[in-house]
Amino acid sequence: MAKPFFRRPTFLFVLAGLLCIVVGMGLFTFVYAKGYSYLSDDPAACNNCHVMRDQYDAWRHSVHSRVAGCNDCHTPHDSVVSKYLVKAINGWNHSVAFTFQTYGEVLHIRDFNADVVQGNCLYCHENVVSAIAPHHDDAPDCVSCHAGIGHRTRK
């Protein structure tokens, strides 16, 4: 009686070879794209992507560059797990957008990320905000009035 196809040594050898190719290409892409730099808090990592150059340059010339980096505004402050989860979600979304070239000429923040930024505005500026709007849930988004405070890229 013949072995089922998926139990044949040839099939397993081919499957192991394909797995090695996929893992190898993934590691090469991770190193080539400087994926390890995204694990840091260095704002220069965001500048790895050419589409972020305007935002990076604008941030460097902003008031926030003296006190906050990209992760201070764009990742949660409540735990390391949520910080790296947001980084992973955004990294995945960015890699899909760059691979399939689905990003537009003008970058727009998604609602999910806008909520993170809003939370961080309230976190860092709590003393000022609590005096203005004691109930944060009812307060308008900070960037609705302070658009471009982190990095003004539009003239």
mmCIF file with all atom_site columns, C-alpha atoms in Angstrom:
data_model
loop_
_atom_site.group_PDB
_atom_site.id
_atom_site.type_symbol
_atom_site.label_atom_id
_atom_site.label_alt_id
_atom_site.label_comp_id
_atom_site.label_asym_id
_atom_site.label_entity_id
_atom_site.label_seq_id
_atom_site.pdbx_PDB_ins_code
_atom_site.Cartn_x
_atom_site.Cartn_y
_atom_site.Cartn_z
_atom_site.occupancy
_atom_site.B_iso_or_equiv
_atom_site.pdbx_formal_charge
_atom_site.auth_seq_id
_atom_site.auth_comp_id
_atom_site.auth_asym_id
_atom_site.auth_atom_id
_atom_site.pdbx_PDB_model_num
ATOM 1   C CA . MET A 1 1   ? 0.000   0.000  0.000  1.00 0.00 ? 1   MET A CA 1
ATOM 2   C CA . ALA A 1 2   ? 1.410   3.369  -1.018 1.00 0.00 ? 2   ALA A CA 1
ATOM 3   C CA . LYS A 1 3   ? 2.003   6.111  1.534  1.00 0.00 ? 3   LYS A CA 1
ATOM 4   C CA . PRO A 1 4   ? -0.223  9.179  1.254  1.00 0.00 ? 4   PRO A CA 1
ATOM 5   C CA . PHE A 1 5   ? 1.430   11.943 -0.766 1.00 0.00 ? 5   PHE A CA 1
ATOM 6   C CA . PHE A 1 6   ? 1.909   14.282 2.211  1.00 0.00 ? 6   PHE A CA 1
ATOM 7   C CA . ARG A 1 7   ? 3.873   11.567 4.088  1.00 0.00 ? 7   ARG A CA 1
ATOM 8   C CA . ARG A 1 8   ? 6.351   10.868 1.313  1.00 0.00 ? 8   ARG A CA 1
ATOM 9   C CA . PRO A 1 9   ? 9.953   11.936 2.031  1.00 0.00 ? 9   PRO A CA 1
ATOM 10  C CA . THR A 1 10  ? 10.076  13.931 -1.192 1.00 0.00 ? 10  THR A CA 1
ATOM 11  C CA . PHE A 1 11  ? 7.043   15.989 -0.200 1.00 0.00 ? 11  PHE A CA 1
ATOM 12  C CA . LEU A 1 12  ? 8.470   16.624 3.274  1.00 0.00 ? 12  LEU A CA 1
ATOM 13  C CA . PHE A 1 13  ? 11.848  17.588 1.793  1.00 0.00 ? 13  PHE A CA 1
ATOM 14  C CA . VAL A 1 14  ? 10.201  20.039 -0.617 1.00 0.00 ? 14  VAL A CA 1
ATOM 15  C CA . LEU A 1 15  ? 8.044   21.450 2.172  1.00 0.00 ? 15  LEU A CA 1
ATOM 16  C CA . ALA A 1 16  ? 11.094  21.934 4.427  1.00 0.00 ? 16  ALA A CA 1
ATOM 17  C CA . GLY A 1 17  ? 12.935  23.598 1.537  1.00 0.00 ? 17  GLY A CA 1
ATOM 18  C CA . LEU A 1 18  ? 10.060  25.998 0.888  1.00 0.00 ? 18  LEU A CA 1
ATOM 19  C CA . LEU A 1 19  ? 9.869   26.808 4.583  1.00 0.00 ? 19  LEU A CA 1
ATOM 20  C CA . CYS A 1 20  ? 13.605  27.548 4.657  1.00 0.00 ? 20  CYS A CA 1
ATOM 21  C CA . ILE A 1 21  ? 13.246  29.830 1.611  1.00 0.00 ? 21  ILE A CA 1
ATOM 22  C CA . VAL A 1 22  ? 10.350  31.741 3.183  1.00 0.00 ? 22  VAL A CA 1
ATOM 23  C CA . VAL A 1 23  ? 12.153  32.131 6.524  1.00 0.00 ? 23  VAL A CA 1
ATOM 24  C CA . GLY A 1 24  ? 15.387  33.110 4.763  1.00 0.00 ? 24  GLY A CA 1
ATOM 25  C CA . MET A 1 25  ? 13.652  35.714 2.606  1.00 0.00 ? 25  MET A CA 1
ATOM 26  C CA . GLY A 1 26  ? 11.849  37.049 5.667  1.00 0.00 ? 26  GLY A CA 1
ATOM 27  C CA . LEU A 1 27  ? 15.115  37.404 7.594  1.00 0.00 ? 27  LEU A CA 1
ATOM 28  C CA . PHE A 1 28  ? 16.846  39.010 4.611  1.00 0.00 ? 28  PHE A CA 1
ATOM 29  C CA . THR A 1 29  ? 13.984  41.484 4.191  1.00 0.00 ? 29  THR A CA 1
ATOM 30  C CA . PHE A 1 30  ? 13.991  42.243 7.925  1.00 0.00 ? 30  PHE A CA 1
ATOM 31  C CA . VAL A 1 31  ? 17.739  42.986 7.917  1.00 0.00 ? 31  VAL A CA 1
ATOM 32  C CA . TYR A 1 32  ? 17.738  44.782 4.529  1.00 0.00 ? 32  TYR A CA 1
ATOM 33  C CA . ALA A 1 33  ? 14.813  46.998 5.588  1.00 0.00 ? 33  ALA A CA 1
ATOM 34  C CA . LYS A 1 34  ? 16.482  47.634 8.954  1.00 0.00 ? 34  LYS A CA 1
ATOM 35  C CA . GLY A 1 35  ? 13.501  46.088 10.698 1.00 0.00 ? 35  GLY A CA 1
ATOM 36  C CA . TYR A 1 36  ? 15.468  45.861 13.938 1.00 0.00 ? 36  TYR A CA 1
ATOM 37  C CA . SER A 1 37  ? 15.629  49.663 14.085 1.00 0.00 ? 37  SER A CA 1
ATOM 38  C CA . TYR A 1 38  ? 11.858  49.779 14.564 1.00 0.00 ? 38  TYR A CA 1
ATOM 39  C CA . LEU A 1 39  ? 12.277  48.090 17.924 1.00 0.00 ? 39  LEU A CA 1
ATOM 40  C CA . SER A 1 40  ? 14.069  51.196 19.205 1.00 0.00 ? 40  SER A CA 1
ATOM 41  C CA . ASP A 1 41  ? 12.791  54.651 20.125 1.00 0.00 ? 41  ASP A CA 1
ATOM 42  C CA . ASP A 1 42  ? 15.145  56.367 17.678 1.00 0.00 ? 42  ASP A CA 1
ATOM 43  C CA . PRO A 1 43  ? 13.120  58.757 15.480 1.00 0.00 ? 43  PRO A CA 1
ATOM 44  C CA . ALA A 1 44  ? 15.628  58.184 12.688 1.00 0.00 ? 44  ALA A CA 1
ATOM 45  C CA . ALA A 1 45  ? 14.076  54.717 12.283 1.00 0.00 ? 45  ALA A CA 1
ATOM 46  C CA . CYS A 1 46  ? 10.886  56.346 11.010 1.00 0.00 ? 46  CYS A CA 1
ATOM 47  C CA . ASN A 1 47  ? 13.001  58.105 8.403  1.00 0.00 ? 47  ASN A CA 1
ATOM 48  C CA . ASN A 1 48  ? 14.009  54.726 6.939  1.00 0.00 ? 48  ASN A CA 1
ATOM 49  C CA . CYS A 1 49  ? 10.922  55.003 4.761  1.00 0.00 ? 49  CYS A CA 1
ATOM 50  C CA . HIS A 1 50  ? 11.289  57.713 2.160  1.00 0.00 ? 50  HIS A CA 1
ATOM 51  C CA . VAL A 1 51  ? 7.609   58.645 2.448  1.00 0.00 ? 51  VAL A CA 1
ATOM 52  C CA . MET A 1 52  ? 8.210   59.702 6.057  1.00 0.00 ? 52  MET A CA 1
ATOM 53  C CA . ARG A 1 53  ? 11.004  62.139 5.204  1.00 0.00 ? 53  ARG A CA 1
ATOM 54  C CA . ASP A 1 54  ? 8.771   65.237 5.189  1.00 0.00 ? 54  ASP A CA 1
ATOM 55  C CA . GLN A 1 55  ? 7.207   64.286 8.534  1.00 0.00 ? 55  GLN A CA 1
ATOM 56  C CA . TYR A 1 56  ? 10.627  63.516 10.016 1.00 0.00 ? 56  TYR A CA 1
ATOM 57  C CA . ASP A 1 57  ? 12.148  66.799 8.824  1.00 0.00 ? 57  ASP A CA 1
ATOM 58  C CA . ALA A 1 58  ? 9.132   68.744 10.047 1.00 0.00 ? 58  ALA A CA 1
ATOM 59  C CA . TRP A 1 59  ? 9.334   67.027 13.442 1.00 0.00 ? 59  TRP A CA 1
ATOM 60  C CA . ARG A 1 60  ? 13.066  67.855 13.706 1.00 0.00 ? 60  ARG A CA 1
ATOM 61  C CA . HIS A 1 61  ? 12.220  71.546 13.325 1.00 0.00 ? 61  HIS A CA 1
ATOM 62  C CA . SER A 1 62  ? 9.236   71.458 15.684 1.00 0.00 ? 62  SER A CA 1
ATOM 63  C CA . VAL A 1 63  ? 9.047   72.312 19.362 1.00 0.00 ? 63  VAL A CA 1
ATOM 64  C CA . HIS A 1 64  ? 8.242   68.678 20.152 1.00 0.00 ? 64  HIS A CA 1
ATOM 65  C CA . SER A 1 65  ? 11.602  67.442 18.866 1.00 0.00 ? 65  SER A CA 1
ATOM 66  C CA . ARG A 1 66  ? 13.232  68.764 22.050 1.00 0.00 ? 66  ARG A CA 1
ATOM 67  C CA . VAL A 1 67  ? 10.994  66.712 24.338 1.00 0.00 ? 67  VAL A CA 1
ATOM 68  C CA . ALA A 1 68  ? 9.356   63.902 22.376 1.00 0.00 ? 68  ALA A CA 1
ATOM 69  C CA . GLY A 1 69  ? 10.207  61.380 19.703 1.00 0.00 ? 69  GLY A CA 1
ATOM 70  C CA . CYS A 1 70  ? 7.887   59.540 17.336 1.00 0.00 ? 70  CYS A CA 1
ATOM 71  C CA . ASN A 1 71  ? 7.015   56.826 19.830 1.00 0.00 ? 71  ASN A CA 1
ATOM 72  C CA . ASP A 1 72  ? 6.131   59.355 22.502 1.00 0.00 ? 72  ASP A CA 1
ATOM 73  C CA . CYS A 1 73  ? 3.197   60.502 20.386 1.00 0.00 ? 73  CYS A CA 1
ATOM 74  C CA . HIS A 1 74  ? 2.439   57.477 18.189 1.00 0.00 ? 74  HIS A CA 1
ATOM 75  C CA . THR A 1 75  ? 2.605   54.545 20.626 1.00 0.00 ? 75  THR A CA 1
ATOM 76  C CA . PRO A 1 76  ? 0.693   54.038 23.880 1.00 0.00 ? 76  PRO A CA 1
ATOM 77  C CA . HIS A 1 77  ? 2.349   54.809 27.205 1.00 0.00 ? 77  HIS A CA 1
ATOM 78  C CA . ASP A 1 78  ? 0.350   52.430 29.387 1.00 0.00 ? 78  ASP A CA 1
ATOM 79  C CA . SER A 1 79  ? 2.514   49.289 28.896 1.00 0.00 ? 79  SER A CA 1
ATOM 80  C CA . VAL A 1 80  ? 5.380   47.854 26.900 1.00 0.00 ? 80  VAL A CA 1
ATOM 81  C CA . VAL A 1 81  ? 3.032   45.219 25.493 1.00 0.00 ? 81  VAL A CA 1
ATOM 82  C CA . SER A 1 82  ? 0.579   47.750 24.066 1.00 0.00 ? 82  SER A CA 1
ATOM 83  C CA . LYS A 1 83  ? 3.459   49.874 22.771 1.00 0.00 ? 83  LYS A CA 1
ATOM 84  C CA . TYR A 1 84  ? 4.971   47.014 20.785 1.00 0.00 ? 84  TYR A CA 1
ATOM 85  C CA . LEU A 1 85  ? 1.549   45.737 19.736 1.00 0.00 ? 85  LEU A CA 1
ATOM 86  C CA . VAL A 1 86  ? 0.790   49.117 18.146 1.00 0.00 ? 86  VAL A CA 1
ATOM 87  C CA . LYS A 1 87  ? 4.254   49.148 16.570 1.00 0.00 ? 87  LYS A CA 1
ATOM 88  C CA . ALA A 1 88  ? 3.628   45.658 15.166 1.00 0.00 ? 88  ALA A CA 1
ATOM 89  C CA . ILE A 1 89  ? 0.195   46.605 13.787 1.00 0.00 ? 89  ILE A CA 1
ATOM 90  C CA . ASN A 1 90  ? 1.575   49.756 12.188 1.00 0.00 ? 90  ASN A CA 1
ATOM 91  C CA . GLY A 1 91  ? 4.633   47.929 10.888 1.00 0.00 ? 91  GLY A CA 1
ATOM 92  C CA . TRP A 1 92  ? 2.433   45.314 9.274  1.00 0.00 ? 92  TRP A CA 1
ATOM 93  C CA . ASN A 1 93  ? 0.144   47.968 7.756  1.00 0.00 ? 93  ASN A CA 1
ATOM 94  C CA . HIS A 1 94  ? 3.125   49.949 6.481  1.00 0.00 ? 94  HIS A CA 1
ATOM 95  C CA . SER A 1 95  ? 4.780   46.902 4.942  1.00 0.00 ? 95  SER A CA 1
ATOM 96  C CA . VAL A 1 96  ? 1.532   45.938 3.173  1.00 0.00 ? 96  VAL A CA 1
ATOM 97  C CA . ALA A 1 97  ? 1.048   49.505 1.924  1.00 0.00 ? 97  ALA A CA 1
ATOM 98  C CA . PHE A 1 98  ? 4.632   49.744 0.663  1.00 0.00 ? 98  PHE A CA 1
ATOM 99  C CA . THR A 1 99  ? 4.587   46.297 -0.897 1.00 0.00 ? 99  THR A CA 1
ATOM 100 C CA . PHE A 1 100 ? 1.343   46.889 -2.773 1.00 0.00 ? 100 PHE A CA 1
ATOM 101 C CA . GLN A 1 101 ? 1.911   50.656 -3.137 1.00 0.00 ? 101 GLN A CA 1
ATOM 102 C CA . THR A 1 102 ? -1.500  51.512 -1.718 1.00 0.00 ? 102 THR A CA 1
ATOM 103 C CA . TYR A 1 103 ? -0.423  54.612 0.199  1.00 0.00 ? 103 TYR A CA 1
ATOM 104 C CA . GLY A 1 104 ? -1.299  58.020 -1.156 1.00 0.00 ? 104 GLY A CA 1
ATOM 105 C CA . GLU A 1 105 ? 0.941   60.989 -1.823 1.00 0.00 ? 105 GLU A CA 1
ATOM 106 C CA . VAL A 1 106 ? -0.417  62.664 1.295  1.00 0.00 ? 106 VAL A CA 1
ATOM 107 C CA . LEU A 1 107 ? -0.273  60.471 4.370  1.00 0.00 ? 107 LEU A CA 1
ATOM 108 C CA . HIS A 1 108 ? -3.349  60.458 6.597  1.00 0.00 ? 108 HIS A CA 1
ATOM 109 C CA . ILE A 1 109 ? -3.470  59.119 10.100 1.00 0.00 ? 109 ILE A CA 1
ATOM 110 C CA . ARG A 1 110 ? -5.983  56.328 10.687 1.00 0.00 ? 110 ARG A CA 1
ATOM 111 C CA . ASP A 1 111 ? -8.608  56.569 13.415 1.00 0.00 ? 111 ASP A CA 1
ATOM 112 C CA . PHE A 1 112 ? -6.821  53.894 15.440 1.00 0.00 ? 112 PHE A CA 1
ATOM 113 C CA . ASN A 1 113 ? -3.575  55.879 15.427 1.00 0.00 ? 113 ASN A CA 1
ATOM 114 C CA . ALA A 1 114 ? -5.364  59.193 15.955 1.00 0.00 ? 114 ALA A CA 1
ATOM 115 C CA . ASP A 1 115 ? -6.828  57.730 19.161 1.00 0.00 ? 115 ASP A CA 1
ATOM 116 C CA . VAL A 1 116 ? -3.309  56.795 20.305 1.00 0.00 ? 116 VAL A CA 1
ATOM 117 C CA . VAL A 1 117 ? -2.043  60.313 19.571 1.00 0.00 ? 117 VAL A CA 1
ATOM 118 C CA . GLN A 1 118 ? -5.016  61.849 21.382 1.00 0.00 ? 118 GLN A CA 1
ATOM 119 C CA . GLY A 1 119 ? -4.352  59.676 24.421 1.00 0.00 ? 119 GLY A CA 1
ATOM 120 C CA . ASN A 1 120 ? -0.712  60.697 24.447 1.00 0.00 ? 120 ASN A CA 1
ATOM 121 C CA . CYS A 1 121 ? -1.570  64.405 24.146 1.00 0.00 ? 121 CYS A CA 1
ATOM 122 C CA . LEU A 1 122 ? -3.771  64.026 27.215 1.00 0.00 ? 122 LEU A CA 1
ATOM 123 C CA . TYR A 1 123 ? -1.100  61.979 28.992 1.00 0.00 ? 123 TYR A CA 1
ATOM 124 C CA . CYS A 1 124 ? 1.760   64.455 28.478 1.00 0.00 ? 124 CYS A CA 1
ATOM 125 C CA . HIS A 1 125 ? -0.296  67.621 28.837 1.00 0.00 ? 125 HIS A CA 1
ATOM 126 C CA . GLU A 1 126 ? -2.576  66.385 31.618 1.00 0.00 ? 126 GLU A CA 1
ATOM 127 C CA . ASN A 1 127 ? -1.979  69.396 33.870 1.00 0.00 ? 127 ASN A CA 1
ATOM 128 C CA . VAL A 1 128 ? -3.036  71.867 31.198 1.00 0.00 ? 128 VAL A CA 1
ATOM 129 C CA . VAL A 1 129 ? -5.842  69.776 29.763 1.00 0.00 ? 129 VAL A CA 1
ATOM 130 C CA . SER A 1 130 ? -7.400  68.927 33.116 1.00 0.00 ? 130 SER A CA 1
ATOM 131 C CA . ALA A 1 131 ? -7.744  72.644 33.842 1.00 0.00 ? 131 ALA A CA 1
ATOM 132 C CA . ILE A 1 132 ? -9.400  73.268 30.458 1.00 0.00 ? 132 ILE A CA 1
ATOM 133 C CA . ALA A 1 133 ? -11.512 70.143 30.045 1.00 0.00 ? 133 ALA A CA 1
ATOM 134 C CA . PRO A 1 134 ? -11.780 68.102 33.248 1.00 0.00 ? 134 PRO A CA 1
ATOM 135 C CA . HIS A 1 135 ? -13.734 65.363 31.450 1.00 0.00 ? 135 HIS A CA 1
ATOM 136 C CA . HIS A 1 136 ? -11.359 64.208 28.722 1.00 0.00 ? 136 HIS A CA 1
ATOM 137 C CA . ASP A 1 137 ? -13.985 62.088 27.007 1.00 0.00 ? 137 ASP A CA 1
ATOM 138 C CA . ASP A 1 138 ? -15.951 65.175 26.031 1.00 0.00 ? 138 ASP A CA 1
ATOM 139 C CA . ALA A 1 139 ? -12.929 67.161 24.875 1.00 0.00 ? 139 ALA A CA 1
ATOM 140 C CA . PRO A 1 140 ? -12.353 67.653 21.158 1.00 0.00 ? 140 PRO A CA 1
ATOM 141 C CA . ASP A 1 141 ? -9.328  66.024 19.590 1.00 0.00 ? 141 ASP A CA 1
ATOM 142 C CA . CYS A 1 142 ? -6.226  68.014 20.417 1.00 0.00 ? 142 CYS A CA 1
ATOM 143 C CA . VAL A 1 143 ? -5.040  68.044 16.806 1.00 0.00 ? 143 VAL A CA 1
ATOM 144 C CA . SER A 1 144 ? -8.341  69.502 15.611 1.00 0.00 ? 144 SER A CA 1
ATOM 145 C CA . CYS A 1 145 ? -7.067  72.848 16.950 1.00 0.00 ? 145 CYS A CA 1
ATOM 146 C CA . HIS A 1 146 ? -3.332  72.095 17.066 1.00 0.00 ? 146 HIS A CA 1
ATOM 147 C CA . ALA A 1 147 ? -2.878  70.479 13.661 1.00 0.00 ? 147 ALA A CA 1
ATOM 148 C CA . GLY A 1 148 ? 0.751   70.151 12.713 1.00 0.00 ? 148 GLY A CA 1
ATOM 149 C CA . ILE A 1 149 ? 2.032   70.705 16.249 1.00 0.00 ? 149 ILE A CA 1
ATOM 150 C CA . GLY A 1 150 ? 4.192   67.576 16.024 1.00 0.00 ? 150 GLY A CA 1
ATOM 151 C CA . HIS A 1 151 ? 5.228   68.041 12.440 1.00 0.00 ? 151 HIS A CA 1
ATOM 152 C CA . ARG A 1 152 ? 3.685   70.546 10.125 1.00 0.00 ? 152 ARG A CA 1
ATOM 153 C CA . THR A 1 153 ? 4.162   69.259 6.599  1.00 0.00 ? 153 THR A CA 1
ATOM 154 C CA . ARG A 1 154 ? 1.569   71.277 4.696  1.00 0.00 ? 154 ARG A CA 1
ATOM 155 C CA . LYS A 1 155 ? 2.040   74.885 3.804  1.00 0.00 ? 155 LYS A CA 1
#
